[in-house]
Short mmCIF file of C-alpha atoms in Angstrom, two decimals:
data_model
loop_
_atom_site.label_atom_id
_atom_site.label_comp_id
_atom_site.label_asym_id
_atom_site.label_seq_id
_atom_site.Cartn_x
_atom_site.Cartn_y
_atom_site.Cartn_z
CA MET A 1 -58.53 111.09 -12.49
CA SER A 2 -57.40 110.66 -16.09
CA MET A 3 -54.02 109.44 -14.89
CA LEU A 4 -55.69 106.91 -12.65
CA ARG A 5 -57.95 105.78 -15.49
CA ALA A 6 -54.96 105.43 -17.81
CA GLN A 7 -53.05 103.30 -15.32
CA LEU A 8 -56.14 101.22 -14.51
CA ARG A 9 -56.55 100.55 -18.24
CA ALA A 10 -52.89 99.52 -18.43
CA GLU A 11 -53.33 97.18 -15.46
CA MET A 12 -56.38 95.55 -17.05
CA GLN A 13 -54.60 95.21 -20.40
CA ALA A 14 -51.71 93.50 -18.64
CA THR A 15 -54.07 91.06 -16.94
CA LEU A 16 -56.26 90.30 -19.95
CA ARG A 17 -53.30 89.83 -22.31
CA ASN A 18 -51.56 87.44 -19.95
CA GLY A 19 -52.78 83.92 -20.65
CA GLU A 20 -51.25 82.50 -17.49
CA GLN A 21 -53.05 85.03 -15.32
CA LEU A 22 -56.35 84.34 -17.06
CA LEU A 23 -55.85 80.62 -16.49
CA LEU A 24 -55.09 81.28 -12.83
CA THR A 25 -57.90 83.71 -12.13
CA LEU A 26 -60.67 82.22 -14.24
CA GLY A 27 -59.65 78.95 -15.86
CA ILE A 28 -58.61 76.99 -12.78
CA PRO A 29 -61.49 78.11 -10.51
CA VAL A 30 -64.06 77.30 -13.20
CA MET A 31 -62.44 73.94 -13.98
CA LEU A 32 -62.24 72.96 -10.30
CA LEU A 33 -65.83 74.02 -9.68
CA VAL A 34 -67.21 72.17 -12.70
CA PHE A 35 -65.07 69.03 -12.41
CA PHE A 36 -65.46 68.38 -8.69
CA SER A 37 -69.14 69.29 -8.74
CA LEU A 38 -69.81 66.74 -11.47
CA VAL A 39 -67.33 64.11 -10.28
CA ASP A 40 -68.11 63.40 -6.64
CA VAL A 41 -64.70 62.32 -5.39
CA LEU A 42 -64.00 64.96 -2.76
CA PRO A 43 -65.06 64.36 0.85
CA THR A 44 -67.20 67.48 0.93
CA GLY A 45 -69.67 66.07 3.42
CA THR A 46 -72.62 67.65 1.58
CA LYS A 47 -75.32 65.98 -0.42
CA ASP A 48 -74.35 67.88 -3.50
CA PRO A 49 -70.61 68.74 -3.81
CA VAL A 50 -71.38 72.13 -5.36
CA ASP A 51 -72.95 73.28 -2.08
CA PHE A 52 -69.56 72.96 -0.40
CA LEU A 53 -67.44 73.87 -3.40
CA ALA A 54 -69.12 77.07 -4.63
CA PRO A 55 -68.20 79.30 -1.63
CA GLY A 56 -64.77 77.68 -1.46
CA ILE A 57 -64.10 78.33 -5.13
CA LEU A 58 -65.20 81.95 -4.72
CA ALA A 59 -62.63 82.21 -1.94
CA LEU A 60 -60.07 80.60 -4.25
CA ALA A 61 -60.90 83.17 -6.93
CA VAL A 62 -60.23 86.00 -4.48
CA MET A 63 -56.93 84.41 -3.47
CA SER A 64 -55.81 83.83 -7.04
CA THR A 65 -56.45 87.44 -8.03
CA ALA A 66 -55.52 89.38 -4.91
CA MET A 67 -52.49 87.31 -3.96
CA VAL A 68 -51.06 85.35 -6.87
CA SER A 69 -51.99 87.44 -9.90
CA LEU A 70 -51.26 90.76 -8.18
CA GLY A 71 -48.12 89.39 -6.55
CA ILE A 72 -46.62 87.82 -9.65
CA GLY A 73 -47.44 90.79 -11.86
CA THR A 74 -46.07 93.30 -9.37
CA GLY A 75 -42.99 91.16 -8.75
CA PHE A 76 -42.08 91.13 -12.42
CA GLU A 77 -42.84 94.84 -12.74
CA ARG A 78 -40.44 95.43 -9.92
CA SER A 79 -37.78 93.23 -11.52
CA TYR A 80 -38.17 94.96 -14.89
CA LYS A 81 -38.03 98.39 -13.19
CA VAL A 82 -41.53 99.26 -14.38
CA LEU A 83 -42.42 100.48 -10.88
CA LYS A 84 -39.29 102.59 -10.71
CA ARG A 85 -40.04 104.12 -14.11
CA LEU A 86 -43.67 104.87 -13.26
CA GLY A 87 -42.52 106.37 -9.97
CA THR A 88 -40.85 109.22 -11.87
CA THR A 89 -44.05 110.13 -13.76
CA PRO A 90 -46.89 112.34 -12.50
CA LEU A 91 -48.78 109.13 -11.66
CA GLY A 92 -46.88 108.74 -8.39
CA ARG A 93 -46.89 105.73 -6.11
CA SER A 94 -50.23 106.35 -4.42
CA ARG A 95 -52.20 106.43 -7.69
CA LEU A 96 -50.29 103.36 -8.87
CA VAL A 97 -51.39 101.46 -5.76
CA VAL A 98 -54.99 102.65 -6.18
CA ALA A 99 -54.97 101.55 -9.83
CA LYS A 100 -53.72 98.11 -8.84
CA ILE A 101 -56.45 97.80 -6.20
CA GLY A 102 -59.00 98.89 -8.81
CA ALA A 103 -57.76 96.26 -11.25
CA VAL A 104 -58.02 93.54 -8.59
CA ILE A 105 -61.61 94.58 -7.82
CA LEU A 106 -62.56 94.60 -11.51
CA VAL A 107 -61.11 91.14 -12.04
CA GLU A 108 -62.94 89.88 -8.97
CA VAL A 109 -66.20 91.27 -10.34
CA VAL A 110 -65.58 89.38 -13.59
CA GLN A 111 -64.72 86.21 -11.63
CA PHE A 112 -67.93 86.39 -9.61
CA ALA A 113 -69.95 87.22 -12.73
CA VAL A 114 -68.67 83.97 -14.25
CA LEU A 115 -68.42 81.67 -11.22
CA VAL A 116 -71.78 82.38 -9.56
CA PRO A 117 -73.83 81.58 -12.72
CA VAL A 118 -71.71 78.48 -13.32
CA ALA A 119 -72.37 77.34 -9.75
CA TYR A 120 -76.09 77.96 -10.21
CA ALA A 121 -75.97 76.01 -13.45
CA LEU A 122 -74.38 73.14 -11.53
CA GLY A 123 -77.25 73.10 -9.06
CA TRP A 124 -76.06 75.43 -6.30
CA ARG A 125 -79.09 76.85 -4.52
CA PRO A 126 -77.91 78.74 -1.42
CA ALA A 127 -80.67 79.32 1.10
CA SER A 128 -81.18 83.05 1.81
CA PRO A 129 -77.65 84.14 0.86
CA ASN A 130 -76.29 87.24 2.57
CA TRP A 131 -74.57 88.89 -0.39
CA VAL A 132 -73.63 91.99 1.61
CA GLY A 133 -71.86 89.82 4.17
CA ALA A 134 -70.15 87.95 1.35
CA LEU A 135 -69.04 91.23 -0.20
CA GLY A 136 -67.58 92.30 3.13
CA ALA A 137 -65.72 89.01 3.38
CA VAL A 138 -64.36 89.44 -0.13
CA VAL A 139 -63.11 92.95 0.68
CA VAL A 140 -61.39 91.84 3.89
CA GLY A 141 -60.04 88.72 2.19
CA THR A 142 -58.71 90.78 -0.68
CA MET A 143 -56.81 92.96 1.79
CA ALA A 144 -55.32 89.93 3.50
CA PHE A 145 -54.26 88.17 0.28
CA ALA A 146 -53.00 91.34 -1.38
CA GLY A 147 -50.84 91.95 1.66
CA ILE A 148 -49.30 88.49 1.34
CA GLY A 149 -48.81 88.79 -2.42
CA LEU A 150 -47.17 92.21 -2.18
CA SER A 151 -45.00 91.18 0.76
CA LEU A 152 -43.45 88.47 -1.39
CA ALA A 153 -43.41 90.59 -4.56
CA GLY A 154 -41.75 93.47 -2.78
CA ARG A 155 -38.80 91.45 -1.61
CA LEU A 156 -38.15 88.44 -3.83
CA ARG A 157 -36.63 88.40 -7.31
CA GLY A 158 -39.12 87.95 -10.16
CA GLU A 159 -38.60 84.23 -10.81
CA ILE A 160 -38.32 83.29 -7.14
CA ASN A 161 -41.44 85.31 -6.38
CA LEU A 162 -43.24 83.46 -9.19
CA ALA A 163 -42.32 80.09 -7.68
CA ALA A 164 -43.16 81.22 -4.14
CA GLN A 165 -46.58 82.59 -5.09
CA ASN A 166 -47.52 79.48 -7.03
CA GLY A 167 -46.27 77.20 -4.26
CA LEU A 168 -48.22 79.13 -1.64
CA TYR A 169 -51.30 79.07 -3.86
CA LEU A 170 -51.16 75.28 -4.02
CA VAL A 171 -50.63 74.92 -0.26
CA LEU A 172 -53.49 77.28 0.58
CA LEU A 173 -55.74 75.62 -1.98
CA LEU A 174 -55.23 72.19 -0.42
CA LEU A 175 -55.16 73.26 3.23
CA GLY A 176 -57.50 76.20 3.05
CA GLY A 177 -60.84 74.51 3.37
CA MET A 178 -61.68 75.55 -0.14
CA VAL A 179 -62.09 72.15 -1.72
CA ILE A 180 -61.35 69.86 1.23
CA PRO A 181 -63.20 70.33 4.56
CA PHE A 182 -61.08 71.02 7.65
CA GLY A 183 -62.59 67.96 9.28
CA LYS A 184 -61.02 65.69 6.67
CA LEU A 185 -57.51 66.92 7.47
CA PRO A 186 -55.35 65.34 10.24
CA THR A 187 -55.95 67.10 13.58
CA GLY A 188 -52.68 69.10 13.71
CA LEU A 189 -52.90 70.08 10.09
CA SER A 190 -56.54 71.05 10.52
CA ALA A 191 -55.65 73.47 13.32
CA VAL A 192 -53.05 75.12 11.08
CA ALA A 193 -55.46 75.19 8.14
CA LYS A 194 -58.15 76.94 10.18
CA SER A 195 -55.75 79.75 11.02
CA LEU A 196 -54.92 80.44 7.38
CA PRO A 197 -56.64 83.31 5.53
CA SER A 198 -57.83 80.96 2.81
CA GLY A 199 -59.66 78.74 5.29
CA ALA A 200 -61.08 81.71 7.15
CA LEU A 201 -62.37 83.34 3.97
CA ALA A 202 -63.92 80.10 2.70
CA ASP A 203 -65.62 79.55 6.06
CA VAL A 204 -66.94 83.11 6.24
CA LEU A 205 -68.25 82.90 2.67
CA ARG A 206 -69.96 79.57 3.42
CA GLU A 207 -71.68 81.11 6.42
CA ALA A 208 -72.71 84.22 4.48
CA LEU A 209 -73.99 82.38 1.43
CA SER A 210 -75.45 79.16 2.83
CA GLN A 211 -75.19 79.36 6.64
CA THR A 212 -72.86 76.33 6.66
CA GLY A 213 -69.73 77.88 8.13
CA SER A 214 -68.03 75.72 10.74
CA ARG A 215 -67.05 78.59 13.09
CA PRO A 216 -67.84 81.87 11.35
CA THR A 217 -67.08 84.29 14.21
CA THR A 218 -63.63 82.86 14.81
CA SER A 219 -63.02 82.83 11.06
CA TRP A 220 -64.00 86.50 10.82
CA VAL A 221 -61.50 87.37 13.55
CA ILE A 222 -58.75 85.36 11.89
CA LEU A 223 -59.46 86.93 8.50
CA ALA A 224 -59.50 90.43 9.99
CA ILE A 225 -56.17 89.86 11.71
CA TRP A 226 -54.62 88.73 8.41
CA ALA A 227 -56.16 91.75 6.67
CA VAL A 228 -54.47 94.10 9.13
CA VAL A 229 -51.13 92.36 9.55
CA THR A 230 -50.25 91.52 5.95
CA PRO A 231 -50.74 94.99 4.41
CA ILE A 232 -48.62 96.46 7.21
CA THR A 233 -46.00 93.80 6.53
CA ALA A 234 -46.12 94.59 2.81
CA THR A 235 -45.66 98.29 3.50
CA ARG A 236 -42.59 97.55 5.60
CA LEU A 237 -41.05 94.94 3.30
CA PHE A 238 -41.83 96.38 -0.09
CA ARG A 239 -38.95 97.67 -2.15
CA TRP A 240 -39.78 99.53 -5.34
CA GLU A 241 -36.63 98.34 -7.07
CA MET B 1 -30.42 129.78 -11.75
CA SER B 2 -29.31 126.64 -13.58
CA ALA B 3 -31.84 123.96 -14.51
CA VAL B 4 -29.95 121.40 -12.45
CA GLU B 5 -27.81 122.37 -9.49
CA VAL B 6 -25.93 119.71 -7.56
CA ASP B 7 -23.98 120.91 -4.54
CA ASP B 8 -21.63 118.89 -2.39
CA LEU B 9 -23.74 115.77 -2.95
CA VAL B 10 -22.88 112.59 -1.08
CA VAL B 11 -24.63 109.23 -1.58
CA ARG B 12 -23.67 106.34 0.68
CA TYR B 13 -24.76 102.70 0.54
CA GLY B 14 -23.78 101.45 3.97
CA ASP B 15 -20.02 101.94 4.19
CA LEU B 16 -19.65 102.49 0.45
CA VAL B 17 -19.47 106.11 -0.67
CA ALA B 18 -20.90 106.03 -4.20
CA VAL B 19 -21.01 109.81 -4.67
CA ASP B 20 -18.39 111.82 -2.85
CA HIS B 21 -19.03 115.57 -2.48
CA VAL B 22 -20.08 116.13 -6.08
CA SER B 23 -21.05 119.56 -7.44
CA PHE B 24 -21.99 120.59 -10.98
CA ARG B 25 -24.56 122.55 -12.99
CA ALA B 26 -26.62 121.73 -16.08
CA GLU B 27 -28.13 124.51 -18.14
CA ALA B 28 -31.36 124.74 -20.13
CA GLY B 29 -30.87 124.23 -23.86
CA GLU B 30 -27.64 122.29 -23.38
CA VAL B 31 -26.65 118.65 -23.37
CA THR B 32 -24.65 118.01 -20.22
CA VAL B 33 -22.90 114.68 -20.39
CA VAL B 34 -22.09 112.99 -17.11
CA LEU B 35 -19.19 110.79 -18.12
CA GLY B 36 -17.34 108.09 -16.28
CA PRO B 37 -16.71 104.38 -16.01
CA ASN B 38 -19.32 102.01 -14.61
CA GLY B 39 -19.58 102.43 -10.86
CA ALA B 40 -18.29 106.02 -10.92
CA GLY B 41 -21.45 107.36 -9.27
CA LYS B 42 -23.26 108.69 -12.34
CA THR B 43 -26.51 106.77 -11.91
CA SER B 44 -26.69 107.43 -8.16
CA THR B 45 -26.28 111.16 -8.80
CA ILE B 46 -28.96 111.15 -11.46
CA GLU B 47 -31.32 109.16 -9.24
CA VAL B 48 -30.99 111.82 -6.56
CA CYS B 49 -31.84 114.47 -9.15
CA GLU B 50 -34.89 112.44 -10.24
CA GLY B 51 -36.09 112.27 -6.63
CA TYR B 52 -35.77 108.53 -6.64
CA ARG B 53 -32.96 108.32 -4.11
CA PRO B 54 -32.30 110.49 -1.06
CA ALA B 55 -29.01 112.30 -0.69
CA SER B 56 -26.88 111.25 2.27
CA SER B 57 -25.77 114.87 2.44
CA GLY B 58 -25.54 117.85 0.13
CA THR B 59 -28.32 119.05 -2.16
CA ALA B 60 -29.71 118.65 -5.64
CA THR B 61 -32.12 121.19 -7.08
CA VAL B 62 -33.92 120.61 -10.38
CA LEU B 63 -35.84 123.47 -12.02
CA GLY B 64 -35.65 125.21 -8.66
CA LEU B 65 -37.38 122.31 -6.92
CA ASP B 66 -36.24 119.82 -4.32
CA PRO B 67 -36.61 116.48 -6.15
CA ARG B 68 -37.76 114.62 -3.02
CA ARG B 69 -40.05 117.22 -1.47
CA HIS B 70 -41.54 118.45 -4.74
CA GLN B 71 -41.56 115.16 -6.63
CA ALA B 72 -45.15 115.59 -7.84
CA GLN B 73 -44.45 119.04 -9.30
CA LEU B 74 -41.13 118.03 -10.78
CA SER B 75 -42.40 114.83 -12.37
CA ARG B 76 -44.72 116.83 -14.65
CA ARG B 77 -41.74 118.68 -16.12
CA MET B 78 -39.17 115.91 -16.07
CA GLY B 79 -38.39 113.16 -18.58
CA VAL B 80 -36.53 110.06 -17.41
CA MET B 81 -34.83 107.30 -19.33
CA LEU B 82 -33.55 104.45 -17.19
CA GLN B 83 -30.34 102.63 -17.99
CA GLU B 84 -32.40 99.56 -18.84
CA GLY B 85 -35.91 98.16 -18.51
CA GLY B 86 -38.87 100.20 -17.31
CA VAL B 87 -41.45 98.42 -19.47
CA SER B 88 -43.16 95.05 -18.94
CA LEU B 89 -42.04 92.45 -21.45
CA GLY B 90 -45.58 91.63 -22.55
CA ALA B 91 -46.73 95.23 -22.99
CA ARG B 92 -47.48 96.44 -26.50
CA VAL B 93 -45.47 99.40 -27.74
CA CYS B 94 -48.57 101.43 -28.66
CA ASP B 95 -50.16 100.79 -25.26
CA VAL B 96 -47.06 101.91 -23.38
CA ALA B 97 -46.79 105.05 -25.50
CA ARG B 98 -50.47 105.81 -24.93
CA LEU B 99 -50.13 105.29 -21.18
CA TYR B 100 -47.23 107.71 -20.88
CA CYS B 101 -48.89 110.32 -23.11
CA ASP B 102 -51.98 110.09 -20.89
CA LEU B 103 -49.99 110.26 -17.66
CA TYR B 104 -48.33 113.52 -18.68
CA GLY B 105 -51.41 114.94 -20.41
CA LYS B 106 -49.42 117.42 -22.50
CA GLY B 107 -51.24 116.63 -25.75
CA VAL B 108 -48.50 114.47 -27.25
CA GLN B 109 -50.07 111.88 -29.55
CA PRO B 110 -48.78 108.30 -29.12
CA VAL B 111 -48.49 107.74 -32.87
CA ALA B 112 -46.47 110.93 -33.33
CA LEU B 113 -44.32 110.03 -30.35
CA LEU B 114 -43.47 106.61 -31.76
CA ASP B 115 -42.89 108.11 -35.18
CA SER B 116 -40.39 110.56 -33.70
CA VAL B 117 -38.18 107.66 -32.64
CA GLY B 118 -38.77 105.55 -35.71
CA LEU B 119 -40.99 102.98 -34.02
CA ALA B 120 -44.32 103.70 -35.73
CA ASP B 121 -44.13 100.40 -37.60
CA ARG B 122 -43.48 98.51 -34.35
CA ALA B 123 -46.51 99.90 -32.54
CA ARG B 124 -48.30 96.54 -32.34
CA SER B 125 -45.23 94.61 -31.19
CA THR B 126 -44.70 93.64 -27.61
CA TYR B 127 -41.70 95.05 -25.77
CA ARG B 128 -40.03 91.64 -25.59
CA ARG B 129 -39.96 91.42 -29.40
CA LEU B 130 -38.07 94.69 -29.84
CA SER B 131 -34.34 94.69 -30.53
CA GLY B 132 -32.00 96.28 -28.00
CA GLY B 133 -31.85 99.47 -30.02
CA GLU B 134 -35.62 99.62 -30.40
CA LYS B 135 -36.06 99.19 -26.66
CA GLN B 136 -33.72 102.10 -26.03
CA ARG B 137 -35.60 104.24 -28.54
CA LEU B 138 -38.93 103.40 -26.91
CA SER B 139 -37.50 104.27 -23.53
CA LEU B 140 -36.30 107.58 -24.93
CA ALA B 141 -39.74 108.21 -26.43
CA LEU B 142 -41.35 107.72 -23.02
CA ALA B 143 -38.99 110.34 -21.60
CA LEU B 144 -40.26 112.77 -24.26
CA ALA B 145 -43.97 112.07 -23.68
CA GLY B 146 -44.35 115.03 -21.32
CA ARG B 147 -42.47 117.63 -23.40
CA PRO B 148 -39.95 117.88 -20.54
CA ASP B 149 -38.08 120.96 -19.34
CA VAL B 150 -35.39 118.69 -17.98
CA ALA B 151 -34.48 115.18 -19.12
CA PHE B 152 -32.27 112.63 -17.39
CA LEU B 153 -31.09 110.03 -19.88
CA ASP B 154 -29.04 107.16 -18.49
CA GLU B 155 -26.87 105.42 -21.11
CA PRO B 156 -29.32 106.08 -23.98
CA THR B 157 -27.12 104.58 -26.69
CA SER B 158 -26.02 101.51 -24.77
CA GLY B 159 -26.41 98.44 -26.99
CA VAL B 160 -27.67 100.48 -29.95
CA ASP B 161 -26.36 100.03 -33.50
CA VAL B 162 -24.80 102.82 -35.55
CA THR B 163 -28.03 103.90 -37.25
CA GLY B 164 -29.91 103.87 -33.96
CA ARG B 165 -27.20 105.91 -32.26
CA GLN B 166 -27.40 108.52 -34.98
CA MET B 167 -31.13 108.75 -34.53
CA ILE B 168 -30.88 109.03 -30.75
CA ARG B 169 -28.22 111.75 -31.03
CA THR B 170 -30.47 113.72 -33.36
CA ILE B 171 -33.43 113.39 -31.00
CA VAL B 172 -31.34 114.46 -28.02
CA ARG B 173 -29.95 117.47 -29.89
CA ASP B 174 -33.47 118.44 -31.01
CA LEU B 175 -34.68 118.10 -27.43
CA ALA B 176 -31.98 120.45 -26.16
CA ALA B 177 -32.85 122.87 -28.98
CA THR B 178 -36.35 123.21 -27.50
CA GLY B 179 -34.77 124.62 -24.35
CA CYS B 180 -34.78 121.41 -22.37
CA ALA B 181 -31.84 120.80 -20.05
CA VAL B 182 -30.58 117.35 -21.04
CA VAL B 183 -28.44 115.46 -18.55
CA LEU B 184 -27.06 112.38 -20.25
CA ALA B 185 -25.03 109.78 -18.39
CA THR B 186 -22.71 107.56 -20.36
CA HIS B 187 -19.46 105.66 -20.09
CA GLU B 188 -18.92 105.87 -23.84
CA LEU B 189 -16.38 108.56 -24.62
CA ASP B 190 -17.11 108.68 -28.34
CA GLU B 191 -20.78 109.24 -27.60
CA ALA B 192 -20.00 112.03 -25.18
CA GLU B 193 -17.70 113.68 -27.70
CA ARG B 194 -20.36 113.64 -30.39
CA ILE B 195 -23.19 115.08 -28.36
CA ALA B 196 -21.96 117.08 -25.36
CA ASP B 197 -22.06 120.82 -24.89
CA HIS B 198 -20.80 120.40 -21.39
CA VAL B 199 -18.96 117.47 -19.83
CA VAL B 200 -18.81 116.44 -16.19
CA ILE B 201 -16.30 113.64 -15.72
CA PHE B 202 -16.80 111.30 -12.77
CA ASP B 203 -14.20 108.96 -11.36
CA HIS B 204 -14.57 106.95 -8.14
CA GLY B 205 -17.57 109.00 -7.07
CA ARG B 206 -15.88 112.38 -7.55
CA VAL B 207 -16.06 115.00 -10.26
CA ILE B 208 -12.57 115.31 -11.74
CA ALA B 209 -13.45 117.68 -14.60
CA ASP B 210 -16.38 119.97 -15.33
CA ASP B 211 -16.27 122.18 -18.38
CA THR B 212 -17.31 122.58 -21.99
CA LEU B 213 -15.97 120.01 -24.41
CA ASP B 214 -13.81 122.62 -26.13
CA ALA B 215 -12.33 123.84 -22.88
CA LEU B 216 -11.47 120.31 -21.77
CA ARG B 217 -9.60 119.65 -24.99
CA ARG B 218 -8.00 123.08 -25.27
CA GLY B 219 -4.23 123.27 -24.69
CA HIS B 220 -3.72 119.58 -25.32
CA ASP B 221 -3.02 119.42 -29.05
CA GLU B 222 -1.41 116.39 -30.58
CA ILE B 223 -0.34 114.93 -33.89
CA ARG B 224 -1.40 111.36 -34.56
CA PHE B 225 0.09 109.34 -37.37
CA ARG B 226 0.59 105.79 -38.54
CA SER B 227 3.90 104.41 -39.73
CA SER B 228 5.89 101.21 -39.44
CA VAL B 229 5.70 99.30 -36.16
CA THR B 230 9.52 99.38 -35.93
CA LEU B 231 9.71 103.16 -36.04
CA ALA B 232 12.55 104.50 -33.88
CA HIS B 233 10.26 106.69 -31.83
CA HIS B 234 12.94 107.63 -29.29
CA ASP B 235 15.02 109.09 -32.11
CA LEU B 236 11.98 110.91 -33.46
CA SER B 237 11.25 112.33 -30.02
CA SER B 238 14.83 113.58 -29.72
CA ALA B 239 14.72 115.15 -33.18
CA LEU B 240 11.43 116.95 -32.53
CA HIS B 241 12.15 117.75 -28.86
CA LEU B 242 8.63 116.50 -28.16
CA PRO B 243 7.22 113.43 -26.38
CA VAL B 244 6.19 110.63 -28.74
CA ARG B 245 3.74 108.01 -27.47
CA VAL B 246 3.35 104.55 -28.99
CA LEU B 247 -0.35 103.75 -29.31
CA GLY B 248 0.11 100.31 -30.87
CA ASN B 249 -0.38 98.78 -34.31
CA GLY B 250 1.97 101.34 -35.85
CA GLU B 251 0.06 104.32 -34.47
CA TYR B 252 1.90 107.11 -32.65
CA ALA B 253 1.00 110.38 -30.96
CA VAL B 254 3.26 113.41 -30.74
CA ASP B 255 2.36 115.94 -28.06
CA GLY B 256 2.77 118.82 -30.46
CA GLU B 257 0.85 121.27 -32.58
CA ALA B 258 0.20 121.62 -36.29
CA VAL B 259 3.42 123.63 -36.75
CA HIS B 260 5.42 120.48 -35.95
CA VAL B 261 3.88 118.50 -38.80
CA ALA B 262 6.51 119.67 -41.32
CA ALA B 263 9.38 118.57 -39.08
CA LEU B 264 7.69 115.24 -38.46
CA THR B 265 7.09 114.45 -42.13
CA ALA B 266 10.64 115.52 -43.00
CA TRP B 267 12.09 113.19 -40.35
CA LEU B 268 9.98 110.28 -41.62
CA ALA B 269 11.10 110.92 -45.19
CA GLN B 270 14.75 111.14 -44.14
CA HIS B 271 14.54 107.81 -42.35
CA ASP B 272 12.58 106.18 -45.15
CA GLU B 273 9.60 105.52 -42.88
CA PRO B 274 6.11 105.43 -44.37
CA LEU B 275 3.42 107.94 -43.42
CA LEU B 276 0.12 106.12 -43.66
CA ASP B 277 -2.21 108.49 -41.89
CA LEU B 278 -1.88 111.83 -40.09
CA ARG B 279 -4.16 114.01 -38.00
CA ALA B 280 -3.24 117.12 -36.10
CA GLY B 281 -5.45 118.98 -33.65
CA ARG B 282 -6.99 118.84 -30.23
CA GLN B 283 -6.94 115.67 -28.20
CA ARG B 284 -9.93 113.44 -28.29
CA LEU B 285 -12.06 113.17 -25.18
CA GLU B 286 -10.65 109.70 -24.62
CA ASP B 287 -7.18 111.18 -24.29
CA VAL B 288 -8.47 113.87 -21.96
CA PHE B 289 -10.09 111.20 -19.83
CA MET B 290 -6.92 109.10 -19.78
CA ARG B 291 -4.87 112.12 -18.85
CA LEU B 292 -7.21 113.01 -16.01
CA THR B 293 -7.70 109.53 -14.58
CA GLY B 294 -4.49 107.84 -15.58
CA GLY B 295 -6.58 104.80 -16.29
CA THR B 296 -8.84 103.25 -18.86
CA PRO B 297 -12.36 104.48 -19.59
#
């Protein structure tokens, strides 16, 4: 347990001392939520933009932590042989993975502790929110995004992984139904967007928190498939060095 | 039972045979230097011993344990220093030291650990701000965090300045004095000569020599001297009835013993050749290596 605690502390130190990761996990979601809630330029289709944006930004927060932050950090650790070095200590690979999962969960808790009050401050008033359902969606979404992030991190070189994760983040942000509704995308693109984990998670969160999901059951199935397939893919693709 | 026992080890990467039926032993309380040029198979062999890489065939046993099957047990008693890296660039030195002390849980204090490698005043620095020598010393410190019974150190003095090398040699000697079996891989012959109790020389994936440093150098005495670059070395060789090798820049080596020094100096005086420097004794490890491989280190 003490080994796990030590590694978890190291993971949190690495996250909190990295300005880019803080910007990615907290800065950008907060800025997007505040800016587009106050400046009504997005075709959200809701009376108040924050009603559409808040669940989407929570989904974005999960994606930024579980996929991009975890993926970039792990990719560089792999490049710098940190994983190889830790693999020779009593920590072992299984505790290392558990510590990384723990760090992702802790960061997500911090994100929600910041984003939910900000959304409330901006006027978000979800009707009878199902927080347990939302928590379930976050867990499944975390699995899906972590699988993607680690699949890339486990194969690509540090710098290429960095570019790939950031590029994917941007694509999923724009196509994922987080800030732009599926209905506002061209038909073909909309079909693709709905099958992405970002879109599925945003839709499931909208249904759980404000009963405004466009097709929650289908989105749950899509999200669950991603959550099974991507961790398996990561396990198969991942190279420790 | 030796601390490290490698028997008939083979490591293949596809068609490439990196380690080719290698066998050697490393004893507790000794510094065993695994010596050889880059690509000779040193790191692959050590990685098998660390449990990081599987053997294609053959066996490696460390402290009586199979490094792959008993990795968890072995890791508590093993210190590892990678050839390079192993620490995130943005990590602070004190945090890394604390992490490794906590992971091993042997009561080593991070401050004392850093002090032992002369990095106490760099505790608040990030890894990226350390010099090459400081990074190597930190990496060595992390290998010591668990008071190991066996330590695998891969090129510990690579890129380190003279002062840093001296410090690392002292730490390694002190570590062996505690009873730890130190296996140190290097391609630097001078370094091996300064620190080794036992030398295992690798070349093209094979072990071509395996003995104590003294034994490897025994029976290969030479006299080295400096004189004019135009010295008639063929005439000297004929006069002494010994081979004379031209080493360049006016340096020569006579494959002879101390008893031949008088004849050598007399010949030089007779032929009015200067004698600028002279050393008689056992061959250096570099010469042993050259003799064994017929190549350059």
